[in-house]
Amino acid sequence: AGSIWFEPTAYLSSADMPSDFAKMNPVIEDFEDGSADPMLNIYPGKILGPGHDSGIKDVTDSVDADDGPIDGSGGQGHSFFYALNEISVEFSDPVVAAGLVFTDGPQNMTLKLEAFDTDGSSIGDIAWDTTADEVYTGTTGEDRFVGLLSNDGVSKLVISQSGGGMGIEIDHVTFAIPEPSTAGMLFIAAVTLVCRRRR
């Protein structure tokens, strides 16, 4: 058992995903159809689209490539936003790879991504200082991918920020479920362990 964490890295499209994470062939939820994958329960907050409630152009902050060319703006894409400081992402089945992209929030915040196993125990966390630019019209210079691989199985991610500001926005929630062969191997290992304990 163990986990491999991926430090926050600049992210403008799925091509920027760390190669070792991408090797897991993950699902990427980009919210571009206005909904979330059935495997995900993301709360609190809501999916934003271009203009959303206010009608202000480019106020959302999607991953840059989601609305067409990589041009320094994600304002015409979709993202997930909550007006306070914490968003949880629950997986209906445990995943072996989990990550997301922070796309916007106030300046001078410390962000933390924490992962939890199937028992609800913390697997660990990673923290970083945001490079947010205090512009709320879809700029993408602060966008960062962060995530982990875990043999323990990830049931939930929580991204939070501290430092006094409010509002946090994410996109490209990314996850990989165990391959059937892996699940079978894990089952055999568990049965073997139980048998050894009974001897």
PDB file of C-alpha atoms in Angstrom:
ATOM      1  CA  ALA A   1       0.000   0.000   0.000  1.00  0.00           C
ATOM      2  CA  GLY A   2       1.108   3.566  -0.614  1.00  0.00           C
ATOM      3  CA  SER A   3       0.468   6.764  -2.485  1.00  0.00           C
ATOM      4  CA  ILE A   4       2.280   8.867  -5.057  1.00  0.00           C
ATOM      5  CA  TRP A   5       1.400  12.566  -5.007  1.00  0.00           C
ATOM      6  CA  PHE A   6       1.720  14.927  -7.954  1.00  0.00           C
ATOM      7  CA  GLU A   7       2.840  18.447  -7.096  1.00  0.00           C
ATOM      8  CA  PRO A   8       0.722  21.295  -8.516  1.00  0.00           C
ATOM      9  CA  THR A   9       1.687  21.850 -12.146  1.00  0.00           C
ATOM     10  CA  ALA A  10       0.550  24.389 -14.740  1.00  0.00           C
ATOM     11  CA  TYR A  11      -2.360  23.003 -16.758  1.00  0.00           C
ATOM     12  CA  LEU A  12      -3.947  24.428 -19.900  1.00  0.00           C
ATOM     13  CA  SER A  13      -5.245  21.192 -21.444  1.00  0.00           C
ATOM     14  CA  SER A  14      -5.313  17.456 -20.779  1.00  0.00           C
ATOM     15  CA  ALA A  15      -1.939  17.250 -22.545  1.00  0.00           C
ATOM     16  CA  ASP A  16      -0.437  18.873 -19.431  1.00  0.00           C
ATOM     17  CA  MET A  17      -1.441  16.003 -17.145  1.00  0.00           C
ATOM     18  CA  PRO A  18       1.636  14.370 -15.538  1.00  0.00           C
ATOM     19  CA  SER A  19       2.642  11.400 -17.687  1.00  0.00           C
ATOM     20  CA  ASP A  20       2.608   8.853 -14.843  1.00  0.00           C
ATOM     21  CA  PHE A  21      -0.937   9.914 -13.964  1.00  0.00           C
ATOM     22  CA  ALA A  22      -2.037   9.859 -17.617  1.00  0.00           C
ATOM     23  CA  LYS A  23      -0.779   6.259 -17.918  1.00  0.00           C
ATOM     24  CA  MET A  24      -3.721   5.237 -15.721  1.00  0.00           C
ATOM     25  CA  ASN A  25      -6.024   6.143 -18.643  1.00  0.00           C
ATOM     26  CA  PRO A  26      -8.225   8.300 -16.407  1.00  0.00           C
ATOM     27  CA  VAL A  27     -11.679   9.691 -17.009  1.00  0.00           C
ATOM     28  CA  ILE A  28     -11.700  13.501 -17.219  1.00  0.00           C
ATOM     29  CA  GLU A  29     -14.873  15.289 -16.123  1.00  0.00           C
ATOM     30  CA  ASP A  30     -14.739  18.723 -17.739  1.00  0.00           C
ATOM     31  CA  PHE A  31     -18.396  19.686 -17.078  1.00  0.00           C
ATOM     32  CA  GLU A  32     -18.762  20.860 -20.688  1.00  0.00           C
ATOM     33  CA  ASP A  33     -22.149  19.157 -21.040  1.00  0.00           C
ATOM     34  CA  GLY A  34     -23.404  20.999 -17.952  1.00  0.00           C
ATOM     35  CA  SER A  35     -23.422  17.883 -15.755  1.00  0.00           C
ATOM     36  CA  ALA A  36     -21.069  15.666 -13.746  1.00  0.00           C
ATOM     37  CA  ASP A  37     -20.184  12.008 -14.250  1.00  0.00           C
ATOM     38  CA  PRO A  38     -22.554   9.685 -12.322  1.00  0.00           C
ATOM     39  CA  MET A  39     -19.563   8.355 -10.369  1.00  0.00           C
ATOM     40  CA  LEU A  40     -19.023  11.795  -8.838  1.00  0.00           C
ATOM     41  CA  ASN A  41     -20.767  13.621  -6.029  1.00  0.00           C
ATOM     42  CA  ILE A  42     -19.311  17.143  -5.885  1.00  0.00           C
ATOM     43  CA  TYR A  43     -20.473  19.538  -3.186  1.00  0.00           C
ATOM     44  CA  PRO A  44     -21.236  22.188  -2.181  1.00  0.00           C
ATOM     45  CA  GLY A  45     -21.446  24.470  -5.184  1.00  0.00           C
ATOM     46  CA  LYS A  46     -22.574  24.300  -8.785  1.00  0.00           C
ATOM     47  CA  ILE A  47     -21.459  23.978 -12.372  1.00  0.00           C
ATOM     48  CA  LEU A  48     -20.963  27.320 -14.106  1.00  0.00           C
ATOM     49  CA  GLY A  49     -21.240  27.936 -17.826  1.00  0.00           C
ATOM     50  CA  PRO A  50     -20.493  30.984 -19.942  1.00  0.00           C
ATOM     51  CA  GLY A  51     -22.179  34.003 -18.349  1.00  0.00           C
ATOM     52  CA  HIS A  52     -23.914  31.775 -15.738  1.00  0.00           C
ATOM     53  CA  ASP A  53     -26.383  33.577 -13.450  1.00  0.00           C
ATOM     54  CA  SER A  54     -25.071  37.089 -13.867  1.00  0.00           C
ATOM     55  CA  GLY A  55     -24.868  37.165 -17.636  1.00  0.00           C
ATOM     56  CA  ILE A  56     -21.380  38.669 -17.389  1.00  0.00           C
ATOM     57  CA  LYS A  57     -19.236  37.416 -20.260  1.00  0.00           C
ATOM     58  CA  ASP A  58     -16.183  35.272 -19.453  1.00  0.00           C
ATOM     59  CA  VAL A  59     -16.829  35.182 -15.707  1.00  0.00           C
ATOM     60  CA  THR A  60     -16.389  31.403 -15.494  1.00  0.00           C
ATOM     61  CA  ASP A  61     -12.891  29.937 -15.349  1.00  0.00           C
ATOM     62  CA  SER A  62     -12.688  26.670 -17.220  1.00  0.00           C
ATOM     63  CA  VAL A  63      -9.493  24.908 -18.304  1.00  0.00           C
ATOM     64  CA  ASP A  64      -8.144  26.962 -21.203  1.00  0.00           C
ATOM     65  CA  ALA A  65      -8.540  24.378 -23.966  1.00  0.00           C
ATOM     66  CA  ASP A  66     -12.159  23.537 -23.081  1.00  0.00           C
ATOM     67  CA  ASP A  67     -13.591  26.528 -24.951  1.00  0.00           C
ATOM     68  CA  GLY A  68     -11.450  26.118 -28.070  1.00  0.00           C
ATOM     69  CA  PRO A  69      -7.931  27.423 -28.651  1.00  0.00           C
ATOM     70  CA  ILE A  70      -5.361  27.811 -25.886  1.00  0.00           C
ATOM     71  CA  ASP A  71      -5.450  31.585 -25.672  1.00  0.00           C
ATOM     72  CA  GLY A  72      -5.161  32.521 -21.997  1.00  0.00           C
ATOM     73  CA  SER A  73      -8.924  32.415 -21.409  1.00  0.00           C
ATOM     74  CA  GLY A  74     -11.311  29.729 -20.179  1.00  0.00           C
ATOM     75  CA  GLY A  75     -14.250  32.097 -19.880  1.00  0.00           C
ATOM     76  CA  GLN A  76     -16.435  30.373 -22.430  1.00  0.00           C
ATOM     77  CA  GLY A  77     -16.134  26.903 -20.912  1.00  0.00           C
ATOM     78  CA  HIS A  78     -17.662  25.228 -17.856  1.00  0.00           C
ATOM     79  CA  SER A  79     -16.284  24.761 -14.341  1.00  0.00           C
ATOM     80  CA  PHE A  80     -17.422  23.962 -10.798  1.00  0.00           C
ATOM     81  CA  PHE A  81     -17.626  26.821  -8.265  1.00  0.00           C
ATOM     82  CA  TYR A  82     -18.436  27.320  -4.603  1.00  0.00           C
ATOM     83  CA  ALA A  83     -18.608  30.747  -2.970  1.00  0.00           C
ATOM     84  CA  LEU A  84     -16.815  29.683   0.222  1.00  0.00           C
ATOM     85  CA  ASN A  85     -13.554  27.809   0.776  1.00  0.00           C
ATOM     86  CA  GLU A  86     -13.975  24.047   0.393  1.00  0.00           C
ATOM     87  CA  ILE A  87     -15.221  21.596  -2.235  1.00  0.00           C
ATOM     88  CA  SER A  88     -15.529  17.827  -1.743  1.00  0.00           C
ATOM     89  CA  VAL A  89     -15.409  15.263  -4.533  1.00  0.00           C
ATOM     90  CA  GLU A  90     -16.767  11.825  -3.600  1.00  0.00           C
ATOM     91  CA  PHE A  91     -16.383   8.748  -5.814  1.00  0.00           C
ATOM     92  CA  SER A  92     -19.180   6.181  -5.825  1.00  0.00           C
ATOM     93  CA  ASP A  93     -16.538   3.433  -6.145  1.00  0.00           C
ATOM     94  CA  PRO A  94     -12.938   3.647  -4.914  1.00  0.00           C
ATOM     95  CA  VAL A  95     -10.471   4.902  -7.504  1.00  0.00           C
ATOM     96  CA  VAL A  96      -6.735   4.320  -7.845  1.00  0.00           C
ATOM     97  CA  ALA A  97      -6.006   7.725  -9.368  1.00  0.00           C
ATOM     98  CA  ALA A  98      -7.676  10.997  -8.424  1.00  0.00           C
ATOM     99  CA  GLY A  99      -6.949  14.609  -9.258  1.00  0.00           C
ATOM    100  CA  LEU A 100      -8.404  17.955 -10.225  1.00  0.00           C
ATOM    101  CA  VAL A 101      -7.460  21.357 -11.571  1.00  0.00           C
ATOM    102  CA  PHE A 102      -7.711  24.477  -9.434  1.00  0.00           C
ATOM    103  CA  THR A 103      -8.745  27.260 -11.817  1.00  0.00           C
ATOM    104  CA  ASP A 104      -9.549  30.289  -9.673  1.00  0.00           C
ATOM    105  CA  GLY A 105      -9.814  31.817  -6.231  1.00  0.00           C
ATOM    106  CA  PRO A 106      -8.614  34.856  -4.301  1.00  0.00           C
ATOM    107  CA  GLN A 107      -4.983  35.949  -4.227  1.00  0.00           C
ATOM    108  CA  ASN A 108      -2.542  34.937  -1.506  1.00  0.00           C
ATOM    109  CA  MET A 109      -4.358  31.768  -0.487  1.00  0.00           C
ATOM    110  CA  THR A 110      -2.850  28.521   0.743  1.00  0.00           C
ATOM    111  CA  LEU A 111      -4.581  25.620  -0.981  1.00  0.00           C
ATOM    112  CA  LYS A 112      -4.730  22.048   0.258  1.00  0.00           C
ATOM    113  CA  LEU A 113      -5.861  18.868  -1.449  1.00  0.00           C
ATOM    114  CA  GLU A 114      -6.576  16.005   0.949  1.00  0.00           C
ATOM    115  CA  ALA A 115      -7.463  12.449  -0.023  1.00  0.00           C
ATOM    116  CA  PHE A 116      -9.435   9.877   1.979  1.00  0.00           C
ATOM    117  CA  ASP A 117      -9.550   6.097   1.760  1.00  0.00           C
ATOM    118  CA  THR A 118     -12.595   3.822   1.810  1.00  0.00           C
ATOM    119  CA  ASP A 119     -12.738   3.937   5.617  1.00  0.00           C
ATOM    120  CA  GLY A 120     -12.847   7.732   5.586  1.00  0.00           C
ATOM    121  CA  SER A 121      -9.299   7.987   6.941  1.00  0.00           C
ATOM    122  CA  SER A 122      -6.945  10.564   5.496  1.00  0.00           C
ATOM    123  CA  ILE A 123      -4.427   9.169   3.017  1.00  0.00           C
ATOM    124  CA  GLY A 124      -2.503  12.435   3.120  1.00  0.00           C
ATOM    125  CA  ASP A 125      -2.528  15.918   1.659  1.00  0.00           C
ATOM    126  CA  ILE A 126      -0.527  18.376  -0.337  1.00  0.00           C
ATOM    127  CA  ALA A 127      -0.508  22.164   0.111  1.00  0.00           C
ATOM    128  CA  TRP A 128       0.638  25.024  -2.084  1.00  0.00           C
ATOM    129  CA  ASP A 129       0.340  28.788  -2.373  1.00  0.00           C
ATOM    130  CA  THR A 130      -1.973  29.914  -5.135  1.00  0.00           C
ATOM    131  CA  THR A 131      -0.777  32.084  -7.992  1.00  0.00           C
ATOM    132  CA  ALA A 132      -4.283  33.508  -8.487  1.00  0.00           C
ATOM    133  CA  ASP A 133      -4.271  36.894 -10.175  1.00  0.00           C
ATOM    134  CA  GLU A 134      -7.425  38.452  -8.670  1.00  0.00           C
ATOM    135  CA  VAL A 135      -9.030  38.526 -12.133  1.00  0.00           C
ATOM    136  CA  TYR A 136     -12.397  36.771 -12.421  1.00  0.00           C
ATOM    137  CA  THR A 137     -12.822  36.780 -16.177  1.00  0.00           C
ATOM    138  CA  GLY A 138     -11.444  33.378 -17.157  1.00  0.00           C
ATOM    139  CA  THR A 139      -7.683  33.924 -17.048  1.00  0.00           C
ATOM    140  CA  THR A 140      -5.768  30.666 -16.851  1.00  0.00           C
ATOM    141  CA  GLY A 141      -2.270  31.496 -15.601  1.00  0.00           C
ATOM    142  CA  GLU A 142      -3.073  30.193 -12.113  1.00  0.00           C
ATOM    143  CA  ASP A 143      -4.544  26.862 -13.236  1.00  0.00           C
ATOM    144  CA  ARG A 144      -2.829  23.924 -11.519  1.00  0.00           C
ATOM    145  CA  PHE A 145      -3.330  20.159 -11.691  1.00  0.00           C
ATOM    146  CA  VAL A 146      -2.823  18.241  -8.451  1.00  0.00           C
ATOM    147  CA  GLY A 147      -3.603  14.635  -7.594  1.00  0.00           C
ATOM    148  CA  LEU A 148      -2.390  11.238  -6.467  1.00  0.00           C
ATOM    149  CA  LEU A 149      -2.167   7.543  -7.220  1.00  0.00           C
ATOM    150  CA  SER A 150      -3.074   5.284  -4.315  1.00  0.00           C
ATOM    151  CA  ASN A 151      -3.102   1.535  -3.768  1.00  0.00           C
ATOM    152  CA  ASP A 152      -5.390   2.155  -0.790  1.00  0.00           C
ATOM    153  CA  GLY A 153      -8.263   3.303  -3.006  1.00  0.00           C
ATOM    154  CA  VAL A 154      -9.462   6.894  -2.914  1.00  0.00           C
ATOM    155  CA  SER A 155     -13.069   7.515  -1.887  1.00  0.00           C
ATOM    156  CA  LYS A 156     -12.955  11.314  -1.589  1.00  0.00           C
ATOM    157  CA  LEU A 157     -10.920  14.422  -2.354  1.00  0.00           C
ATOM    158  CA  VAL A 158     -11.320  17.708  -0.497  1.00  0.00           C
ATOM    159  CA  ILE A 159      -9.806  20.911  -1.843  1.00  0.00           C
ATOM    160  CA  SER A 160      -9.770  23.813   0.587  1.00  0.00           C
ATOM    161  CA  GLN A 161      -8.148  27.206   0.931  1.00  0.00           C
ATOM    162  CA  SER A 162      -7.158  29.398   3.829  1.00  0.00           C
ATOM    163  CA  GLY A 163      -6.008  32.984   4.070  1.00  0.00           C
ATOM    164  CA  GLY A 164      -9.147  35.056   4.363  1.00  0.00           C
ATOM    165  CA  GLY A 165     -10.695  35.133   0.882  1.00  0.00           C
ATOM    166  CA  MET A 166     -13.762  33.344  -0.370  1.00  0.00           C
ATOM    167  CA  GLY A 167     -14.601  31.439  -3.532  1.00  0.00           C
ATOM    168  CA  ILE A 168     -12.950  28.410  -5.086  1.00  0.00           C
ATOM    169  CA  GLU A 169     -13.252  27.059  -8.626  1.00  0.00           C
ATOM    170  CA  ILE A 170     -12.149  23.709 -10.068  1.00  0.00           C
ATOM    171  CA  ASP A 171     -12.282  21.812 -13.354  1.00  0.00           C
ATOM    172  CA  HIS A 172     -11.065  18.571 -14.959  1.00  0.00           C
ATOM    173  CA  VAL A 173     -11.887  16.271 -12.069  1.00  0.00           C
ATOM    174  CA  THR A 174      -9.891  13.220 -13.101  1.00  0.00           C
ATOM    175  CA  PHE A 175     -10.069   9.629 -11.871  1.00  0.00           C
ATOM    176  CA  ALA A 176      -9.253   6.043 -12.780  1.00  0.00           C
ATOM    177  CA  ILE A 177     -10.993   2.942 -11.482  1.00  0.00           C
ATOM    178  CA  PRO A 178      -8.976  -0.272 -10.991  1.00  0.00           C
ATOM    179  CA  GLU A 179      -8.722  -2.510 -14.043  1.00  0.00           C
ATOM    180  CA  PRO A 180     -10.637  -5.805 -13.583  1.00  0.00           C
ATOM    181  CA  SER A 181      -7.353  -7.705 -13.467  1.00  0.00           C
ATOM    182  CA  THR A 182      -6.097  -5.404 -10.710  1.00  0.00           C
ATOM    183  CA  ALA A 183      -9.317  -5.802  -8.759  1.00  0.00           C
ATOM    184  CA  GLY A 184      -8.993  -9.591  -9.091  1.00  0.00           C
ATOM    185  CA  MET A 185      -5.413  -9.517  -7.859  1.00  0.00           C
ATOM    186  CA  LEU A 186      -6.420  -7.388  -4.879  1.00  0.00           C
ATOM    187  CA  PHE A 187      -9.208  -9.846  -4.057  1.00  0.00           C
ATOM    188  CA  ILE A 188      -6.827 -12.826  -4.230  1.00  0.00           C
ATOM    189  CA  ALA A 189      -4.342 -10.986  -2.004  1.00  0.00           C
ATOM    190  CA  ALA A 190      -7.082 -10.272   0.539  1.00  0.00           C
ATOM    191  CA  VAL A 191      -8.260 -13.899   0.565  1.00  0.00           C
ATOM    192  CA  THR A 192      -4.663 -15.103   0.967  1.00  0.00           C
ATOM    193  CA  LEU A 193      -4.172 -12.760   3.929  1.00  0.00           C
ATOM    194  CA  VAL A 194      -7.358 -13.973   5.618  1.00  0.00           C
ATOM    195  CA  CYS A 195      -6.352 -17.616   5.126  1.00  0.00           C
ATOM    196  CA  ARG A 196      -2.907 -16.978   6.636  1.00  0.00           C
ATOM    197  CA  ARG A 197      -4.454 -15.287   9.664  1.00  0.00           C
ATOM    198  CA  ARG A 198      -6.750 -18.288  10.277  1.00  0.00           C
ATOM    199  CA  ARG A 199      -3.861 -20.768  10.328  1.00  0.00           C
TER     200      ARG A 199
END
